[in-house]
Tab-separated table of C-alpha atoms and ligand atoms in Angstrom:
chain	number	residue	atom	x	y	z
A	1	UNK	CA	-15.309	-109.949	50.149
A	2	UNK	CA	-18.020	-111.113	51.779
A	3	UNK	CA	-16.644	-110.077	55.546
A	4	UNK	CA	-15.473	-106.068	54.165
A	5	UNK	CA	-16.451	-103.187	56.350
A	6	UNK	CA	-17.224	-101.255	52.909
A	7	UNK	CA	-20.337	-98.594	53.578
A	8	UNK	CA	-19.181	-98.878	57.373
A	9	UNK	CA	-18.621	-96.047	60.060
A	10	UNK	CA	-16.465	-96.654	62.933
A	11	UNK	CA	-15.633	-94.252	65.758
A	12	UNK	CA	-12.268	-94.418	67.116
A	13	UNK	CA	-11.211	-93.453	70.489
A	14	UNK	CA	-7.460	-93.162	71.940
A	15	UNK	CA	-5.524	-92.607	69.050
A	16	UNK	CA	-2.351	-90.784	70.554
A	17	UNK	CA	0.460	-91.223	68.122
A	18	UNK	CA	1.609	-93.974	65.321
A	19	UNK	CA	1.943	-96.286	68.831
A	20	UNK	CA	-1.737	-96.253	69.666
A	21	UNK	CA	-3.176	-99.643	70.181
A	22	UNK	CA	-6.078	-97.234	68.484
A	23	UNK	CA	-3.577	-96.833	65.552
A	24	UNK	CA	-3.112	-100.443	65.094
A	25	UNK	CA	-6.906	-100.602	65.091
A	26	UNK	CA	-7.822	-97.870	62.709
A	27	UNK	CA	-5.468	-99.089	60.113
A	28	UNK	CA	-6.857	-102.533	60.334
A	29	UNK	CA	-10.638	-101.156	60.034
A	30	UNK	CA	-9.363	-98.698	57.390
A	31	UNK	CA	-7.353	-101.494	55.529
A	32	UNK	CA	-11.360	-103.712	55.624
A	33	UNK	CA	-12.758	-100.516	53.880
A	34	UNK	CA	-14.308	-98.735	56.975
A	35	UNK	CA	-15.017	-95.266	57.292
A	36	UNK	CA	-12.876	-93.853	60.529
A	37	UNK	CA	-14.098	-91.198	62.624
A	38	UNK	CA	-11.059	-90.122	65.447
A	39	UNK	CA	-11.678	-88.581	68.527
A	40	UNK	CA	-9.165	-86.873	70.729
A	41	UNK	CA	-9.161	-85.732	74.133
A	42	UNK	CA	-7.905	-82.055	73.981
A	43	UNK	CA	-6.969	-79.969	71.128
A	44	UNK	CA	-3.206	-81.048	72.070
A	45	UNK	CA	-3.424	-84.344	69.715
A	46	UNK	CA	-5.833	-82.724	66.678
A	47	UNK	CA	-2.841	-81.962	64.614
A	48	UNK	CA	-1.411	-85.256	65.306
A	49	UNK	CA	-4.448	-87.539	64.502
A	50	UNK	CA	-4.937	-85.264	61.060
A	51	UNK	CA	-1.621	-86.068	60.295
A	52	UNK	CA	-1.794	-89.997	61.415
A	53	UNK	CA	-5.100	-90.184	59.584
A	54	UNK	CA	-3.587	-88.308	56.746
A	55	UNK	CA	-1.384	-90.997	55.481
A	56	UNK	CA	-4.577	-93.621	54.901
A	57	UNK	CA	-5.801	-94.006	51.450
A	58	UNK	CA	-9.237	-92.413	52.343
A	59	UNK	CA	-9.510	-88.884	52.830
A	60	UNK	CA	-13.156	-88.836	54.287
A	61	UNK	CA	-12.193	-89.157	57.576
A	62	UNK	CA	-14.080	-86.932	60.719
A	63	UNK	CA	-11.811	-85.639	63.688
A	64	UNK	CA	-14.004	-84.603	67.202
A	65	UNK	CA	-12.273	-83.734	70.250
A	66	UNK	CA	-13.892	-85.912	73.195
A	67	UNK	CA	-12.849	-85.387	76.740
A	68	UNK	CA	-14.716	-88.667	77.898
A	69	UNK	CA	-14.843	-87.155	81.763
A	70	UNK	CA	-17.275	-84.402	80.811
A	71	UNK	CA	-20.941	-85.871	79.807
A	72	UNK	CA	-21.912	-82.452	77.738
A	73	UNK	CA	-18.475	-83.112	75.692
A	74	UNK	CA	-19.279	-86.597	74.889
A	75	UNK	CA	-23.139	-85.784	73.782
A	76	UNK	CA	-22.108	-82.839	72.038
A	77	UNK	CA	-19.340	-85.148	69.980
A	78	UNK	CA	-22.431	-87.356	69.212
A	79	UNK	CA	-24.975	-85.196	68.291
A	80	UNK	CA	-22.154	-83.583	65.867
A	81	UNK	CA	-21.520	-86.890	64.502
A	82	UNK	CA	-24.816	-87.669	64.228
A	83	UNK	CA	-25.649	-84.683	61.588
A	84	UNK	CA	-22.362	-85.081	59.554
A	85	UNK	CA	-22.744	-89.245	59.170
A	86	UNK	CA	-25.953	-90.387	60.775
A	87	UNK	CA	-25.172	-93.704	61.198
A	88	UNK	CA	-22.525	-95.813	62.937
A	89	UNK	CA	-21.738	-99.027	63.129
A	90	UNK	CA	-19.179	-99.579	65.901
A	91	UNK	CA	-16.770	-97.993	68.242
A	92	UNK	CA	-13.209	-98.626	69.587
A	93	UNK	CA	-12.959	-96.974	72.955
A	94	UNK	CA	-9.433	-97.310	73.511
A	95	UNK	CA	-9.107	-94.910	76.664
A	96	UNK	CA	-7.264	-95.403	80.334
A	97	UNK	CA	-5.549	-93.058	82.728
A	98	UNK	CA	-4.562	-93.577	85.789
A	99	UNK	CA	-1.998	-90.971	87.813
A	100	UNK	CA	1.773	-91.949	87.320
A	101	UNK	CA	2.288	-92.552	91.347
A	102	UNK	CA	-0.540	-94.941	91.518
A	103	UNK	CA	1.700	-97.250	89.207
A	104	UNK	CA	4.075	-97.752	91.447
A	105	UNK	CA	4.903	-99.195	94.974
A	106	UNK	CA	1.821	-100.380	97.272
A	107	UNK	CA	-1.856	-100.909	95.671
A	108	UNK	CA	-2.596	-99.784	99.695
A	109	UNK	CA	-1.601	-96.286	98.646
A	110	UNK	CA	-3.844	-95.646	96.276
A	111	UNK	CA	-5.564	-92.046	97.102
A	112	UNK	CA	-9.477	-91.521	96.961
A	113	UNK	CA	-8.740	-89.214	93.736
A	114	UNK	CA	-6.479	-91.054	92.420
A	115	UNK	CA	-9.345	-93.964	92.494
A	116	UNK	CA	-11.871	-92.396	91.208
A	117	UNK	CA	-9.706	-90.354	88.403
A	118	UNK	CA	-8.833	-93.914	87.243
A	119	UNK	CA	-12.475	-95.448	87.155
A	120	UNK	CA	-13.938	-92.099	86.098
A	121	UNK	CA	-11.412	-91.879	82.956
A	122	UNK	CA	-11.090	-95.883	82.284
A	123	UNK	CA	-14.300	-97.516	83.339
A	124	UNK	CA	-17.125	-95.342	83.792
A	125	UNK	CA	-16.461	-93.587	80.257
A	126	UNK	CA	-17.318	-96.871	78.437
A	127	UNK	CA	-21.139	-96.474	80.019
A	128	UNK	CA	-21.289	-92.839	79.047
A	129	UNK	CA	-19.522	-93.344	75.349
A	130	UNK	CA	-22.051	-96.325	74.777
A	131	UNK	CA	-25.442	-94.537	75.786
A	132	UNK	CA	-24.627	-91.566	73.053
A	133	UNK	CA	-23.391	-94.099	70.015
A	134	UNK	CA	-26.069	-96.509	70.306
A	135	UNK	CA	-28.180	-93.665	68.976
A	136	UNK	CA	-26.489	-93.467	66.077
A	137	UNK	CA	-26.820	-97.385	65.513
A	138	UNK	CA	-29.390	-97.662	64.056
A	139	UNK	CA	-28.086	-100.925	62.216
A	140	UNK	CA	-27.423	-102.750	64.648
A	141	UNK	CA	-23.173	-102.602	65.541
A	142	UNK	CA	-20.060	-103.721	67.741
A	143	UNK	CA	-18.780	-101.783	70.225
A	144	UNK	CA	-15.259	-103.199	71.328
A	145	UNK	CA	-12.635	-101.766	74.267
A	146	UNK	CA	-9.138	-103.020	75.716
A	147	UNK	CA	-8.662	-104.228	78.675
A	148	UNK	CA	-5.498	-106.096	80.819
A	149	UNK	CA	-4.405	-108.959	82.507
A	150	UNK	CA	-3.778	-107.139	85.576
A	151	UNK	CA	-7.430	-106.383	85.754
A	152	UNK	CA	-8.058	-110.336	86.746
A	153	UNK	CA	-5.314	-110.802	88.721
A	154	UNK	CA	-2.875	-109.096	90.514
A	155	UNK	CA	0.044	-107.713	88.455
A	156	UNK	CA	2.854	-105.967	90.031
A	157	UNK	CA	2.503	-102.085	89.597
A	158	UNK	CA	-1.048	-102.250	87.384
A	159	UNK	CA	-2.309	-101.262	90.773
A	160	UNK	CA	-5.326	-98.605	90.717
A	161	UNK	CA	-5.767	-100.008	86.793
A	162	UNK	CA	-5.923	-103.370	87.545
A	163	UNK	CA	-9.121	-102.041	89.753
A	164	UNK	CA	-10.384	-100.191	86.918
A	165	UNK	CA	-9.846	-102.666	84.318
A	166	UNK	CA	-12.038	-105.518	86.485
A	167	UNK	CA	-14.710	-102.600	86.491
A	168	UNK	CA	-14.572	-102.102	83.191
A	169	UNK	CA	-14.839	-105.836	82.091
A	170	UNK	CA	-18.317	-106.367	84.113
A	171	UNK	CA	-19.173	-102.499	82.830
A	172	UNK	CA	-18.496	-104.522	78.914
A	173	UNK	CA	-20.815	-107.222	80.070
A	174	UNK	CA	-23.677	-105.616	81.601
A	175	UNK	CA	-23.513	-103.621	78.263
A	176	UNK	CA	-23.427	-106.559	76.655
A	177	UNK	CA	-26.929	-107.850	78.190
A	178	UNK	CA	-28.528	-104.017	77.818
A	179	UNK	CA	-27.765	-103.822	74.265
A	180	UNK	CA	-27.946	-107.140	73.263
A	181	UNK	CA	-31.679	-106.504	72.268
A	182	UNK	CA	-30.820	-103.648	70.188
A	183	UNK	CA	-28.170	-105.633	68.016
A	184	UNK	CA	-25.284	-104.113	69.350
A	185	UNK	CA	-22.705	-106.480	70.771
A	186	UNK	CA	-20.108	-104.886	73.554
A	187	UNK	CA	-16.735	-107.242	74.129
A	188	UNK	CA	-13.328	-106.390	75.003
A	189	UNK	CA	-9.999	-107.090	73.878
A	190	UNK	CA	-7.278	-108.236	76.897
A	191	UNK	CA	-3.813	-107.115	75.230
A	192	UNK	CA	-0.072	-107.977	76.294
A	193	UNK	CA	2.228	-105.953	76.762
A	194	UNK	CA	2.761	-103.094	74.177
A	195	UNK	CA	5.117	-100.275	74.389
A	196	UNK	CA	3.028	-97.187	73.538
A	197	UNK	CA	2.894	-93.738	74.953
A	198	UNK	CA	1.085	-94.671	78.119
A	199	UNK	CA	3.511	-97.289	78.815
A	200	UNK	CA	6.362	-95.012	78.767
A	201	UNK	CA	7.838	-94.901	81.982
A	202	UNK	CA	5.767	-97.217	84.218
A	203	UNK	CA	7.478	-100.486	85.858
A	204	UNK	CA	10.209	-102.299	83.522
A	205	UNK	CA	8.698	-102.544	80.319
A	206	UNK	CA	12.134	-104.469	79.077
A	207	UNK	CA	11.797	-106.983	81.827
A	208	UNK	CA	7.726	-107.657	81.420
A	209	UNK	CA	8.653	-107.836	77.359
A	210	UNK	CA	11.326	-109.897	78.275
A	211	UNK	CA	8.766	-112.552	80.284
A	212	UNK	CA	6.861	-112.620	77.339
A	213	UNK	CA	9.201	-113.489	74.920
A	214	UNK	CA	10.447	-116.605	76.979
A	215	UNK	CA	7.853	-117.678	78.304
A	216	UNK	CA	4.136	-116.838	76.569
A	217	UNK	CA	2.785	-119.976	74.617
A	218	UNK	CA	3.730	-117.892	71.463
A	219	UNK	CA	7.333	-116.695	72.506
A	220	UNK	CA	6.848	-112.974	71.580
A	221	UNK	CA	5.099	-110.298	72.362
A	222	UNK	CA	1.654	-109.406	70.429
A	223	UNK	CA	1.778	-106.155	68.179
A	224	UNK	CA	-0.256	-103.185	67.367
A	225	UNK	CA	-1.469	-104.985	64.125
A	226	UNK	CA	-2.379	-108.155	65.974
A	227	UNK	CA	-4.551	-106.013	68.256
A	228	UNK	CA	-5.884	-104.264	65.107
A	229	UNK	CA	-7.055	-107.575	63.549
A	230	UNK	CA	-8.695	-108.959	65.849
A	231	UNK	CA	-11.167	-105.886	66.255
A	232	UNK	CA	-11.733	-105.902	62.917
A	233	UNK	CA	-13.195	-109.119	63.658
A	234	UNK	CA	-15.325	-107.803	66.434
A	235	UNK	CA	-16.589	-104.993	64.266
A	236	UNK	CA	-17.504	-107.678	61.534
A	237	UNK	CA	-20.262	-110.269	60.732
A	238	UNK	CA	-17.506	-112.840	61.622
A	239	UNK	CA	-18.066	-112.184	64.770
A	240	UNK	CA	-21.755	-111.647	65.117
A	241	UNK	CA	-22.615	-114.041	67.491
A	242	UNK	CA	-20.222	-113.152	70.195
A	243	UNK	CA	-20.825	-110.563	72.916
A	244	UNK	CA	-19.685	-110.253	76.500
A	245	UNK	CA	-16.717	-112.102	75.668
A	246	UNK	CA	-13.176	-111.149	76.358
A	247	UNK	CA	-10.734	-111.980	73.344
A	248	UNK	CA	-6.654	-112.116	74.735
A	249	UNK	CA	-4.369	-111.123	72.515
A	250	UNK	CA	-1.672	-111.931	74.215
A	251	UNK	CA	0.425	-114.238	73.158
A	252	UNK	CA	-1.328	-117.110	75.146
A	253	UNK	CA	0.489	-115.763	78.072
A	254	UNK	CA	-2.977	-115.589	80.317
A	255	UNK	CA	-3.346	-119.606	80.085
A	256	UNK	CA	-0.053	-119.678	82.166
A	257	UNK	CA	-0.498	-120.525	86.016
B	1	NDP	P1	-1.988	-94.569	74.285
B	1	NDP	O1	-1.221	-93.712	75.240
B	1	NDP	O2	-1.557	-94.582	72.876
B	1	NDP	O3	-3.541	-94.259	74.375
B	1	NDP	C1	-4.209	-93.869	75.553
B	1	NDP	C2	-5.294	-92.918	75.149
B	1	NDP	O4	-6.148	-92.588	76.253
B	1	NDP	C3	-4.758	-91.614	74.611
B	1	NDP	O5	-5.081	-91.484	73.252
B	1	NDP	C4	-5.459	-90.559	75.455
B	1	NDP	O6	-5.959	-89.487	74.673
B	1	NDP	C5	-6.661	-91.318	75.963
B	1	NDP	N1	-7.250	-90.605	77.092
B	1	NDP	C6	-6.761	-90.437	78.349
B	1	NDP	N2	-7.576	-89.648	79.069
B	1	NDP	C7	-8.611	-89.304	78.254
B	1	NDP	C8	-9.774	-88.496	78.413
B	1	NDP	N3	-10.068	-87.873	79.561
B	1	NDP	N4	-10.622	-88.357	77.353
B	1	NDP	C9	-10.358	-88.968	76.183
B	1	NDP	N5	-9.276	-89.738	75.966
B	1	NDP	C10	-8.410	-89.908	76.990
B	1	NDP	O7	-1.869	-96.033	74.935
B	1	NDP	P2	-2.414	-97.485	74.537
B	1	NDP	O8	-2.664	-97.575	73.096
B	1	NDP	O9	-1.460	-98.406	75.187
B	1	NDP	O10	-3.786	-97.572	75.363
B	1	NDP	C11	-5.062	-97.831	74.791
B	1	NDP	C12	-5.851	-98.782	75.675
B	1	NDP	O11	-5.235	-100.069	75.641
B	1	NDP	C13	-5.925	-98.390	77.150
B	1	NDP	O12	-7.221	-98.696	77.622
B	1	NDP	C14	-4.921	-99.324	77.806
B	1	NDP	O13	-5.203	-99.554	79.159
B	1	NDP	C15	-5.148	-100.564	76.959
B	1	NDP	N6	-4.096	-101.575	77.046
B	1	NDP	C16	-2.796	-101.261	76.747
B	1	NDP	C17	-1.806	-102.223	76.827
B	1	NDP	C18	-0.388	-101.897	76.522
B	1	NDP	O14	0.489	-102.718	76.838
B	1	NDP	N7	-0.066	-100.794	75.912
B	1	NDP	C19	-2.114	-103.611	77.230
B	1	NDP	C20	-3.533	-103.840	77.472
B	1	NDP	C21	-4.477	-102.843	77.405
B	1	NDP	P3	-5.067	-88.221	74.279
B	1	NDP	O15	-3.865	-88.777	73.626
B	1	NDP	O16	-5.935	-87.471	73.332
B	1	NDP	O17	-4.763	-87.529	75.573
B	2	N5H	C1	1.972	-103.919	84.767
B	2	N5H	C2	2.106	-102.983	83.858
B	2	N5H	C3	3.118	-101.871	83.982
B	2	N5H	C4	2.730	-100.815	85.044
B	2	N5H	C5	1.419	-100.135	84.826
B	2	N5H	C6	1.065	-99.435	83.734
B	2	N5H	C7	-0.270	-98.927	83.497
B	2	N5H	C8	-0.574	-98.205	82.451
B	2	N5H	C9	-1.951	-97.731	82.101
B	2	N5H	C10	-2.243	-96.249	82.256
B	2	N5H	C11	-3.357	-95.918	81.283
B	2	N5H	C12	-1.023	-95.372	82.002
B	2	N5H	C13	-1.201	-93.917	82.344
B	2	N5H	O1	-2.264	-93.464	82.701
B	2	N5H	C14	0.031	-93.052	82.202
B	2	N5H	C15	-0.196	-91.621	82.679
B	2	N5H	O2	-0.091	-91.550	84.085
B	2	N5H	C16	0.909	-90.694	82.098
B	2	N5H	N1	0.890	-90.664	80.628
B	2	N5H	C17	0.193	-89.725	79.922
B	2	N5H	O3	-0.489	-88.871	80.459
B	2	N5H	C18	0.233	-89.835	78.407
B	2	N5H	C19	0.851	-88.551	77.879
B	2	N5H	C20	-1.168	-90.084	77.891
B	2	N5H	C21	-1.270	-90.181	76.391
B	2	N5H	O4	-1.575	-91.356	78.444
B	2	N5H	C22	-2.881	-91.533	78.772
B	2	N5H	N2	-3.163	-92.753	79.243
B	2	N5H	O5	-3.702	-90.669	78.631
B	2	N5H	C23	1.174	-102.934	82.676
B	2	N5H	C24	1.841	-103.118	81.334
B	2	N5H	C25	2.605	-104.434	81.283
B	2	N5H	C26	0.751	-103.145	80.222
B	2	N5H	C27	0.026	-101.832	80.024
B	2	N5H	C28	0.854	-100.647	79.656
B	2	N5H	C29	-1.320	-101.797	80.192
B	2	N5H	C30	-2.214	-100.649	79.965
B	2	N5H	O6	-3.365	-100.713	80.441
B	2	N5H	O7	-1.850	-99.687	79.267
């Protein structure tokens, strides 16, 4: 197949459980005939990625644990990488936190911390993630993240993320224009609504489902896999002259007034 990922490495970031937007990814990447290297960020979710990772057909899979608010982590995750593969060809950097209060109630509220916790964990991590893999690619590759609605326009409860996600979309683009030269392309991926683990518990997730499903262009709200496609067409050659760009997968809902 002339668009397979065969002989490919990709690093992915933010798988949590089967839920993962990551998940959706790395099956879709496996499924193309990537390599998958999984990083984690505490020792809490290594038995759970070996066991996600452990029901693919490959068995050559790398595991890292990556806590992206500590610089020495992430080089450290590199530079191990680095000896046991060499070369990558993309990354998925599927990574947000933001504290539970600061999804709630008045944007107004929002404390200093709980600002900077959110851009530290959700923006700023995509500049820090990027300058240690584009090391390692050597190639040329694609380096992809996920981003929301609610980080171009106000969206009740999003809040402090909506913030960070509008910093990390012009964070993706001034990639974008530094790597460019290199032949890495950065984009992003704006998602609907998905129920996964960090969605558990903030606002109504029935009601903002609900929205979707009467009244997004496609009547139903996207799915893991759906994600998980369409970055396997930003990892691949399909893609290749597209960077800086945000892709919704969404349903159409964002074309809605
Ligand atoms: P998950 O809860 O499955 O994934 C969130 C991930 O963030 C977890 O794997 C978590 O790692 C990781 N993470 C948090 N803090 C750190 C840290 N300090 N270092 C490393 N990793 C960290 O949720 P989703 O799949 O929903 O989220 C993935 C991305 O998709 C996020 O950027 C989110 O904003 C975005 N998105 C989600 C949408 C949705 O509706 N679900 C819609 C649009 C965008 P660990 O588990 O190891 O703690
Ligand atoms: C408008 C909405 C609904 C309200 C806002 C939700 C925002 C969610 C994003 C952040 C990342 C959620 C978050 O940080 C939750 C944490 O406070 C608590 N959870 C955890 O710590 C779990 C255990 C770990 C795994 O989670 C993380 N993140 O590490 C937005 C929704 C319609 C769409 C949505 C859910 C967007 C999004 O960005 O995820």
């Amino acid at each position: 197949m002339k668009f397979s990922l065969e002989g490919r490495t990709y690093v992915v970031m933010g798988v949590a459980n089967k839920r993962s937007i990551a998940w959706g990814i790395s099956k879709s990447l496996h499924d193309a005939g990537a390599r998958l290297i999984f990083t984690y960020a505490s020792e809490r979710f290594e038995k759970p990625v070996r066991e996600l990772a452990g029901t693919l057909e490959r068995d050559d899979s790398l595991f890292y644990e990556c806590d992206v608010t500590d610089d020495e982590a992430i080089k450290k995750t590199f530079s191990e990488i680095k000896e046991d593969v060499g070369v990558i060809h993309g990354l998925a950097h599927c990574i947000a936190f933001a504290n539970r209060e600061d999804l709630k109630g008045e944007f107004i509220d929002t404390s200093r911390d709980g600002f900077l916790l959110s851009q530290n964990i959700s923006a700023y991590s995509l500049v820090a993630v990027s300058r240690e893999a584009k090391e390692l690619m050597t190639e040329g590759g694609s380096i992809m993240t996920m981003t929301y609605l609610g980080g171009e326009r106000v969206v009740e409860n999003y809040n402090v993320m909506g913030v960070s996600k509008a910093s990390l979309d012009m964070t993706m683009r001034y990639l974008a224009n530094d790597l460019g030269k290199e032949g890495i392309r950065v984009n992003a991926i704006s998602a609907g609504p998905i129920r996964t683990l960090s969605a558990k518990g903030v606002g109504d997730f029935n009601s903002i489902l609900k929205t979707i499903e009467e009244r997004a262009p496609l009547r139903k709200p996207v799915t893991q896999e759906e994600v998980g496609d369409t970055a396997y067409f930003l990892m691949s050659d399909l893609s290749r002259g597209i960077t800086g760009e945000i892709l919704h997968v969404d349903s159409g809902y964002n074309i809605l007034g």
